Coordinates of C-alpha atoms and ligand atoms in Angstrom, one line a residue:
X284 CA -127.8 133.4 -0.2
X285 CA -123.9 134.4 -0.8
X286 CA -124.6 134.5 -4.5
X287 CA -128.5 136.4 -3.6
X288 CA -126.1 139.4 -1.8
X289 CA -124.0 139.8 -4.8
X290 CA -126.1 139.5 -8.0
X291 CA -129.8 140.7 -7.0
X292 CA -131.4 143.2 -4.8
X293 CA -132.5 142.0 -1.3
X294 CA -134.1 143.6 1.4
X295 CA -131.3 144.4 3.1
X296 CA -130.1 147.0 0.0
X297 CA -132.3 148.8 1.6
X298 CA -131.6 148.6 4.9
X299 CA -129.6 151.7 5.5
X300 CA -126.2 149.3 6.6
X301 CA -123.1 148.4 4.7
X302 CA -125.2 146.7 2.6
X303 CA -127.0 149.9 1.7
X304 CA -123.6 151.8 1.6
X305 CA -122.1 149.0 -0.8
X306 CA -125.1 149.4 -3.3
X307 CA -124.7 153.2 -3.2
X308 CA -120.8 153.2 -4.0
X309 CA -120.8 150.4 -6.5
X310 CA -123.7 151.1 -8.4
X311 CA -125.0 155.1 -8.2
X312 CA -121.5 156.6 -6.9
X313 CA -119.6 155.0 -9.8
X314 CA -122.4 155.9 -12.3
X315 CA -123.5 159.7 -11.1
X316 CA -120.6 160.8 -8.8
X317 CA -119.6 164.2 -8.8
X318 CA -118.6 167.4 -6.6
X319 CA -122.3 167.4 -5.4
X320 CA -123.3 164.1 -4.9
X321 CA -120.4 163.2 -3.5
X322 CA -120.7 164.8 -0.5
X323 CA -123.5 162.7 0.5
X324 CA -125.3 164.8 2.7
X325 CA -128.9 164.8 4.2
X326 CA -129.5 167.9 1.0
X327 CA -127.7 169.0 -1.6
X328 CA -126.1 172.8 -1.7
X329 CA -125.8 174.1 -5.3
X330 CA -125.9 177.4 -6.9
X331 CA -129.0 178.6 -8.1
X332 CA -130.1 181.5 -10.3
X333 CA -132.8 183.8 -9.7
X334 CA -135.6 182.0 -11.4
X335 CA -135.6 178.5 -11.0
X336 CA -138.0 176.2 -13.0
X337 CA -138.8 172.7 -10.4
X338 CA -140.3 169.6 -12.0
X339 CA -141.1 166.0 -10.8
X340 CA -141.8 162.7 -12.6
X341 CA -141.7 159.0 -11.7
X342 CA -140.8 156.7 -14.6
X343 CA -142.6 152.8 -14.2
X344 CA -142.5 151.8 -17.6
X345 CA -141.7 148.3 -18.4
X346 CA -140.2 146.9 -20.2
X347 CA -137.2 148.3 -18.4
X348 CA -135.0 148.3 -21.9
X349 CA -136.3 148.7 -24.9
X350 CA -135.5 149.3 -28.8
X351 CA -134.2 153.4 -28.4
X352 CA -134.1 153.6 -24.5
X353 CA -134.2 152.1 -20.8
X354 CA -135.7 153.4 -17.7
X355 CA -132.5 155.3 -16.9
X356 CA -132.5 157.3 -19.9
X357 CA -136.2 158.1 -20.0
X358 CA -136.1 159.3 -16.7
X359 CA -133.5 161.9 -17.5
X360 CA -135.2 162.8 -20.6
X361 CA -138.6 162.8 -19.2
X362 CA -137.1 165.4 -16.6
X363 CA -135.2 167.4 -19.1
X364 CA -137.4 168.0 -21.8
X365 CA -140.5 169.4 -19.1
X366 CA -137.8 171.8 -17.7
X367 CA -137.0 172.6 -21.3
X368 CA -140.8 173.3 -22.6
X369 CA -140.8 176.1 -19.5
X370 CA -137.6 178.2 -21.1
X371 CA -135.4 177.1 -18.2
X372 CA -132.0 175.4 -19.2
X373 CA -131.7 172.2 -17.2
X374 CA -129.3 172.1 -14.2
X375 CA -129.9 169.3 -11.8
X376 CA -131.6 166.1 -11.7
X377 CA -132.5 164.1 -8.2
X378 CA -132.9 160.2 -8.3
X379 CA -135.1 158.5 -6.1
X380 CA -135.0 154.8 -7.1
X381 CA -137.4 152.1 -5.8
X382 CA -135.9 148.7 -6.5
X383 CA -137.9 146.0 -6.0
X384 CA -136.7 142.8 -4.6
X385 CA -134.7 140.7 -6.9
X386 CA -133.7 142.5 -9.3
X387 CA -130.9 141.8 -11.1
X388 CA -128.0 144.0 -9.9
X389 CA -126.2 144.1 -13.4
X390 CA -129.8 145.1 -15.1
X391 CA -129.7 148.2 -12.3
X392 CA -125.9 149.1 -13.3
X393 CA -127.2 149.4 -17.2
X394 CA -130.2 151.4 -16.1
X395 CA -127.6 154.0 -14.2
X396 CA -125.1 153.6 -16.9
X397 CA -128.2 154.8 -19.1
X398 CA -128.6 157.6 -16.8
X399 CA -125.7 158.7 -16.4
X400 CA -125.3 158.9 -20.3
X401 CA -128.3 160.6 -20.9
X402 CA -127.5 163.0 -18.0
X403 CA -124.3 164.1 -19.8
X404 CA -125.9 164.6 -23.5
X405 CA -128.4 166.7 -21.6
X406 CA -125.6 168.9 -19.2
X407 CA -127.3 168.3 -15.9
X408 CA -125.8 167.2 -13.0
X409 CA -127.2 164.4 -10.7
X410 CA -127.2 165.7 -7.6
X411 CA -129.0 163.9 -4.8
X412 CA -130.5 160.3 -4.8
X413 CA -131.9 158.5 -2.6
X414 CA -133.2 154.3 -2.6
X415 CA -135.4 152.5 -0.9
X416 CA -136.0 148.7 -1.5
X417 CA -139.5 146.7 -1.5
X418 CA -141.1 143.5 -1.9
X419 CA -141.3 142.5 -5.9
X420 CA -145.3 143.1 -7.1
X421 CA -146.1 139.6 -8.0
X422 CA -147.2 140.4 -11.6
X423 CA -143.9 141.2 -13.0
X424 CA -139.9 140.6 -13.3
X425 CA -138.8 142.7 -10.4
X426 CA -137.3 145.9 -11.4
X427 CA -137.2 149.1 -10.4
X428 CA -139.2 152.4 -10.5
X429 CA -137.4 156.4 -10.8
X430 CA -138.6 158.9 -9.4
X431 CA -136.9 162.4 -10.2
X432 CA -136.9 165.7 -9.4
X433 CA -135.5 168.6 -12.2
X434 CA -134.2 171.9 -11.5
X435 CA -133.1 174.8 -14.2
X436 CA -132.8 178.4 -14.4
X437 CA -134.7 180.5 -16.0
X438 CA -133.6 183.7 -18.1
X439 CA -135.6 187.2 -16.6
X440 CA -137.6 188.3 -19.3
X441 CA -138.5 184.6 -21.0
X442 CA -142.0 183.5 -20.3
X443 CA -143.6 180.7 -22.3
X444 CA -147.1 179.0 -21.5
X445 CA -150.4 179.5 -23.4
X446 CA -151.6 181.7 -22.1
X447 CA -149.3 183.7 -24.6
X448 CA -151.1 182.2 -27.3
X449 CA -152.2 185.0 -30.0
X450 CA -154.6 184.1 -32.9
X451 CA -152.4 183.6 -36.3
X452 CA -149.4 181.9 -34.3
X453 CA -148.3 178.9 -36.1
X454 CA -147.6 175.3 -34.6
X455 CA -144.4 173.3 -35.3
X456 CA -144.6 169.6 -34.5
X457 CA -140.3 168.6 -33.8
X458 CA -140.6 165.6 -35.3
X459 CA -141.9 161.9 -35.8
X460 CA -145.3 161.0 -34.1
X461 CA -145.5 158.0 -32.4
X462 CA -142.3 156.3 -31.7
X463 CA -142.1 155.4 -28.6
X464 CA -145.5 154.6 -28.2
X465 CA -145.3 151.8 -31.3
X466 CA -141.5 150.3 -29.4
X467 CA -143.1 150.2 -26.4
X468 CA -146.1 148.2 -27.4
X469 CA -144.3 146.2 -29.8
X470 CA -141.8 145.2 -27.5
X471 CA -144.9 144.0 -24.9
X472 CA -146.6 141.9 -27.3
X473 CA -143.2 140.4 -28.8
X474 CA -143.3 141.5 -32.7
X475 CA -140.5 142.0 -34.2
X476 CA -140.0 145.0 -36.4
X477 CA -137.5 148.1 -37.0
X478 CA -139.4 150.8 -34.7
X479 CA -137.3 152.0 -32.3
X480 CA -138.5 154.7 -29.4
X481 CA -137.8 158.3 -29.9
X482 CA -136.5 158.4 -26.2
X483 CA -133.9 161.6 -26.3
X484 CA -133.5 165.0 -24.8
X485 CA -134.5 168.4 -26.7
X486 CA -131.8 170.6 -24.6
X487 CA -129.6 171.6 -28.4
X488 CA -132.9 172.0 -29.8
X489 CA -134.7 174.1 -27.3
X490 CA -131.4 176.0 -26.7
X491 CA -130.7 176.8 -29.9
X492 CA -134.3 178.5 -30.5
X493 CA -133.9 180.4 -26.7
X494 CA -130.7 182.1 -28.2
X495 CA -131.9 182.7 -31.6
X496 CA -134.0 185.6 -30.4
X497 CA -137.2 184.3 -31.4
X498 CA -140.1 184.4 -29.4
X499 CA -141.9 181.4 -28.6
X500 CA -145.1 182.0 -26.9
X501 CA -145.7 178.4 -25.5
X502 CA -143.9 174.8 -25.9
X503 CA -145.0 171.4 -24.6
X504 CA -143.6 168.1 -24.9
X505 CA -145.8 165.3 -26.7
X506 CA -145.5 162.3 -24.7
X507 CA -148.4 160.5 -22.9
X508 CA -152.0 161.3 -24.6
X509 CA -150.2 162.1 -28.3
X510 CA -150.4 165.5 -29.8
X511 CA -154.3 165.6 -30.0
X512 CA -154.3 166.1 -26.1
X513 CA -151.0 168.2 -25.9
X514 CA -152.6 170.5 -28.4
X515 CA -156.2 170.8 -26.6
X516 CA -154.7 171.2 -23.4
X517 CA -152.7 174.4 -24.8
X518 CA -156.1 175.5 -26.6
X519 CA -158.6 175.1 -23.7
X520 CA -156.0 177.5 -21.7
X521 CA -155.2 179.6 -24.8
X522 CA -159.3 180.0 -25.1
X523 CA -158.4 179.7 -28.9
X524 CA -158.6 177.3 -31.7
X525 CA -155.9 175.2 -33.0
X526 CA -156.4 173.5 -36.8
X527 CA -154.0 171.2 -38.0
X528 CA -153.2 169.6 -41.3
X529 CA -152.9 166.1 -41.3
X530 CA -151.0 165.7 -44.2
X531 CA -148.4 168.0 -42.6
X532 CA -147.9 165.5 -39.3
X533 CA -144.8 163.7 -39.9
X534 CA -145.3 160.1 -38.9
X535 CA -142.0 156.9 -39.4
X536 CA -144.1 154.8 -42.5
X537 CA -143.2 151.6 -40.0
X538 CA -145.0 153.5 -37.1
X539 CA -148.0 154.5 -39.1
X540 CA -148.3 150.5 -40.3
X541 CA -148.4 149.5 -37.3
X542 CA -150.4 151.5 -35.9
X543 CA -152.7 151.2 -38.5
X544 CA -152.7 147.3 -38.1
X545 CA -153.9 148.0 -34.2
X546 CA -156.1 150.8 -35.0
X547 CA -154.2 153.2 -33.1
X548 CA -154.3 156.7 -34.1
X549 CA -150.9 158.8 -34.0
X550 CA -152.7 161.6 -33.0
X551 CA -153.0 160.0 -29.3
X552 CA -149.8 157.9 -29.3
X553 CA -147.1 158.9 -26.6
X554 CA -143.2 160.6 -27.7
X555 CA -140.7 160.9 -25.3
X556 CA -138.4 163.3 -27.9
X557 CA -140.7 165.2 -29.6
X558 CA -142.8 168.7 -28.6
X559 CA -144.9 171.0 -30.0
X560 CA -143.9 174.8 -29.9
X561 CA -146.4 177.6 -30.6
X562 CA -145.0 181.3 -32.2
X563 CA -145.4 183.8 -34.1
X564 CA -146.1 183.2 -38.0
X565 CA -143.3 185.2 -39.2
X566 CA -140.9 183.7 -37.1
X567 CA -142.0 179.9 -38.1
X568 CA -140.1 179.6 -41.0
X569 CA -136.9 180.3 -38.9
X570 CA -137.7 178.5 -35.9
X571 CA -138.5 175.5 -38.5
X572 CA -134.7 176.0 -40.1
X573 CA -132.9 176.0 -36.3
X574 CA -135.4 173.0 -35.4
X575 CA -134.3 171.0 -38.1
X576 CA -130.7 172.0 -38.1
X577 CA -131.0 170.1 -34.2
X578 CA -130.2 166.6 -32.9
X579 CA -133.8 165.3 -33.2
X580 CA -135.2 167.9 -35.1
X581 CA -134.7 167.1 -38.5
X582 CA -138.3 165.6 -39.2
X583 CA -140.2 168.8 -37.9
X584 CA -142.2 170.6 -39.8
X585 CA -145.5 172.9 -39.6
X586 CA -148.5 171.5 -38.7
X587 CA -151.2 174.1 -38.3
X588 CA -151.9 177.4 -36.7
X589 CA -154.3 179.1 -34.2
X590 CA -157.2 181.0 -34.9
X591 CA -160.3 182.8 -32.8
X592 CA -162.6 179.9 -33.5
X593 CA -163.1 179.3 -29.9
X594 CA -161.3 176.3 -28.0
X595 CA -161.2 173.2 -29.9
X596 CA -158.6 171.3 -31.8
X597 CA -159.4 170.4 -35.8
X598 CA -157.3 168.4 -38.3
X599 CA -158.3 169.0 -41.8
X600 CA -157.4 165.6 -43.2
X601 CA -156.2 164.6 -46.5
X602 CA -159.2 164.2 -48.3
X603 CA -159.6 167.7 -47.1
X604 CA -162.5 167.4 -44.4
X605 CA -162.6 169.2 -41.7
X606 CA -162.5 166.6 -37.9
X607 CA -162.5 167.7 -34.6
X608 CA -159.8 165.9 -31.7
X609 CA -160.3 165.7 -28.1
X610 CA -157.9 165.0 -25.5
X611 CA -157.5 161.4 -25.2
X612 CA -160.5 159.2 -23.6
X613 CA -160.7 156.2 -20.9
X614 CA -157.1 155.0 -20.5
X615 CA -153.8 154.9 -23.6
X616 CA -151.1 152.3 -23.1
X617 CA -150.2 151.8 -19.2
X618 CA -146.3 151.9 -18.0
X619 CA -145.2 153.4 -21.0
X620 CA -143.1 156.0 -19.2
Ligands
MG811 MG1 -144.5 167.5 -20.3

């Protein structure tokens, strides 16, 4: 039992006690602490701005680490990059962790090392947290699920969302399809290969674009459902068309074998790294340079453009026919974020 208090979580972790108090120094004060946090308060004052952009996400994936990622990191990134798609630069982060009993204590200090890490690249501050312990689901190694909160300010004047669509905009994909999707899988059903998950925040990228005085009419991150339901998501609420040439989606060769080996197409496989931005057509070129002059950006290119066709996504594939995507049916890949 001695060795049961030190190593692995245990009901009393959660209890609210020393116990709790212990956990909360040792693990999350050591990993997150700063000016905020540490004043460990029922809420959290911190300045604010006039506009604030408010997100939420809970992160269940499993496995917990994986080729290009953890848990910790996703959950930042996952938070980061939705602030990011909305114009609003990223400020603070809130943890909520639900550990389930018997996890590994050393496993949760690499997932908040993770964090932590991730937290920095990205500039945002963790500033509340909060944990709560319960019995392990039988099915699995126990582990732990995040749920987040993101805050970040928004600039008066920016407003991105497609309803800002116009007919003629062009569409930039930032990079690789796939990615995370393919490590994911691969890492459930134990192949070996070189794919590693795309798991990263967008904040140089999507800042760099904000300040270059280009206007992007809507952004959105590709992660579960792939870019064919990203993409008809933004053209059902655009009430335009969006076409898209297939030869122009950039997709890792190791990612497209294997997906091709499972009959997956790219199209719906999740990112956690990668969005889609909408703009004008003369300012694509541009956008395209600052993209791929960006950590992560390097693979982006231009992928298609909107016209008045009515709502409805189309690749024109290689062969040069002309398909029409919907939004991902029935269920993708469970816990993959
Ligand atoms: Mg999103």
């Amino acid at each position: 039992m001695g060795e049961m208090m030190e190593d692995r979580i245990n009901m009393s972790h959660g209890a609210g006690g020393i116990t709790t108090a212990a956990l909360i120094d040792e693990v999350f004060k050591e990993a997150f602490g700063n000016e905020y946090l540490n004043t460990m308060a029922d809420s959290t004052v911190v300045p604010g701005a006039d506009r604030i952009a408010v997100t939420t996400d809970s992160f269940v994936i499993r496995p917990l680490f994986y080729k290009g990622g953890d848990i910790g990191r996703l959950a930042v990134c996952g938070t980061v990059n939705d602030l990011l798609m909305s114009g609003a630069k990223p400020l603070y982060i809130t943890a909520g962790y639900i550990l389930e009993e018997g996890m590994d204590i050393s496993d949760l200090k690499r997932v908040t090392a993770s964090m932590a890490d991730a937290a920095a690249e990205a500039g945002v501050q963790i500033v509340a947290g909060d944990t709560k312990v319960v019995p392990p689901s039988d099915r699995e190694d126990p582990g732990v699920i995040i749920n987040t909160a993101g805050v970040g300010s928004v600039r008066e004047g920016i407003s991105i969302g497609p309803e800002n669509i116009k007919p003629g905009d062009s569409v930039i994909l930032s990079g690789d399809l796939g990615d995370h999707h393919a490590a994911i899988l691969g890492a459930r059903m134990g192949i070996a290969n070189e794919i590693s998950s795309d798991t990263a925040p967008l904040c140089e990228m999507i800042d760099r674009l904000m300040n270059s005085g280009i206007t992007v009419h809507a952004m959105r991150d590709v992660t579960r459902g792939g870019l064919a339901t990203v993409l008809n998501e933004m053209s059902d609420r655009a009430g335009l068309h969006i076409r898209i040439e297939e030869t122009q989606i950039p997709v890792d060769p190791g990612v497209r074998e294997f997906a091709g080996l499972l009959g997956l197409d790219p199209l719906y496989m999740g990112n956690e790294g990668k969005c889609v931005i909408i703009l004008p057509a003369e300012a694509a070129l541009r956008a395209l340079e600052i993209i791929r002059g960006s950590r992560y950006g390097e693979r982006a290119a231009l992928i298609g453009s909107v016209t008045e066709d009515g709502a409805g996504v189309t690749v024109r594939t290689a062969i040069g026919g002309l398909r029409s995507v919907g939004p991902l049916a029935g269920e993708g890949l469970p816990r993959i974020c």
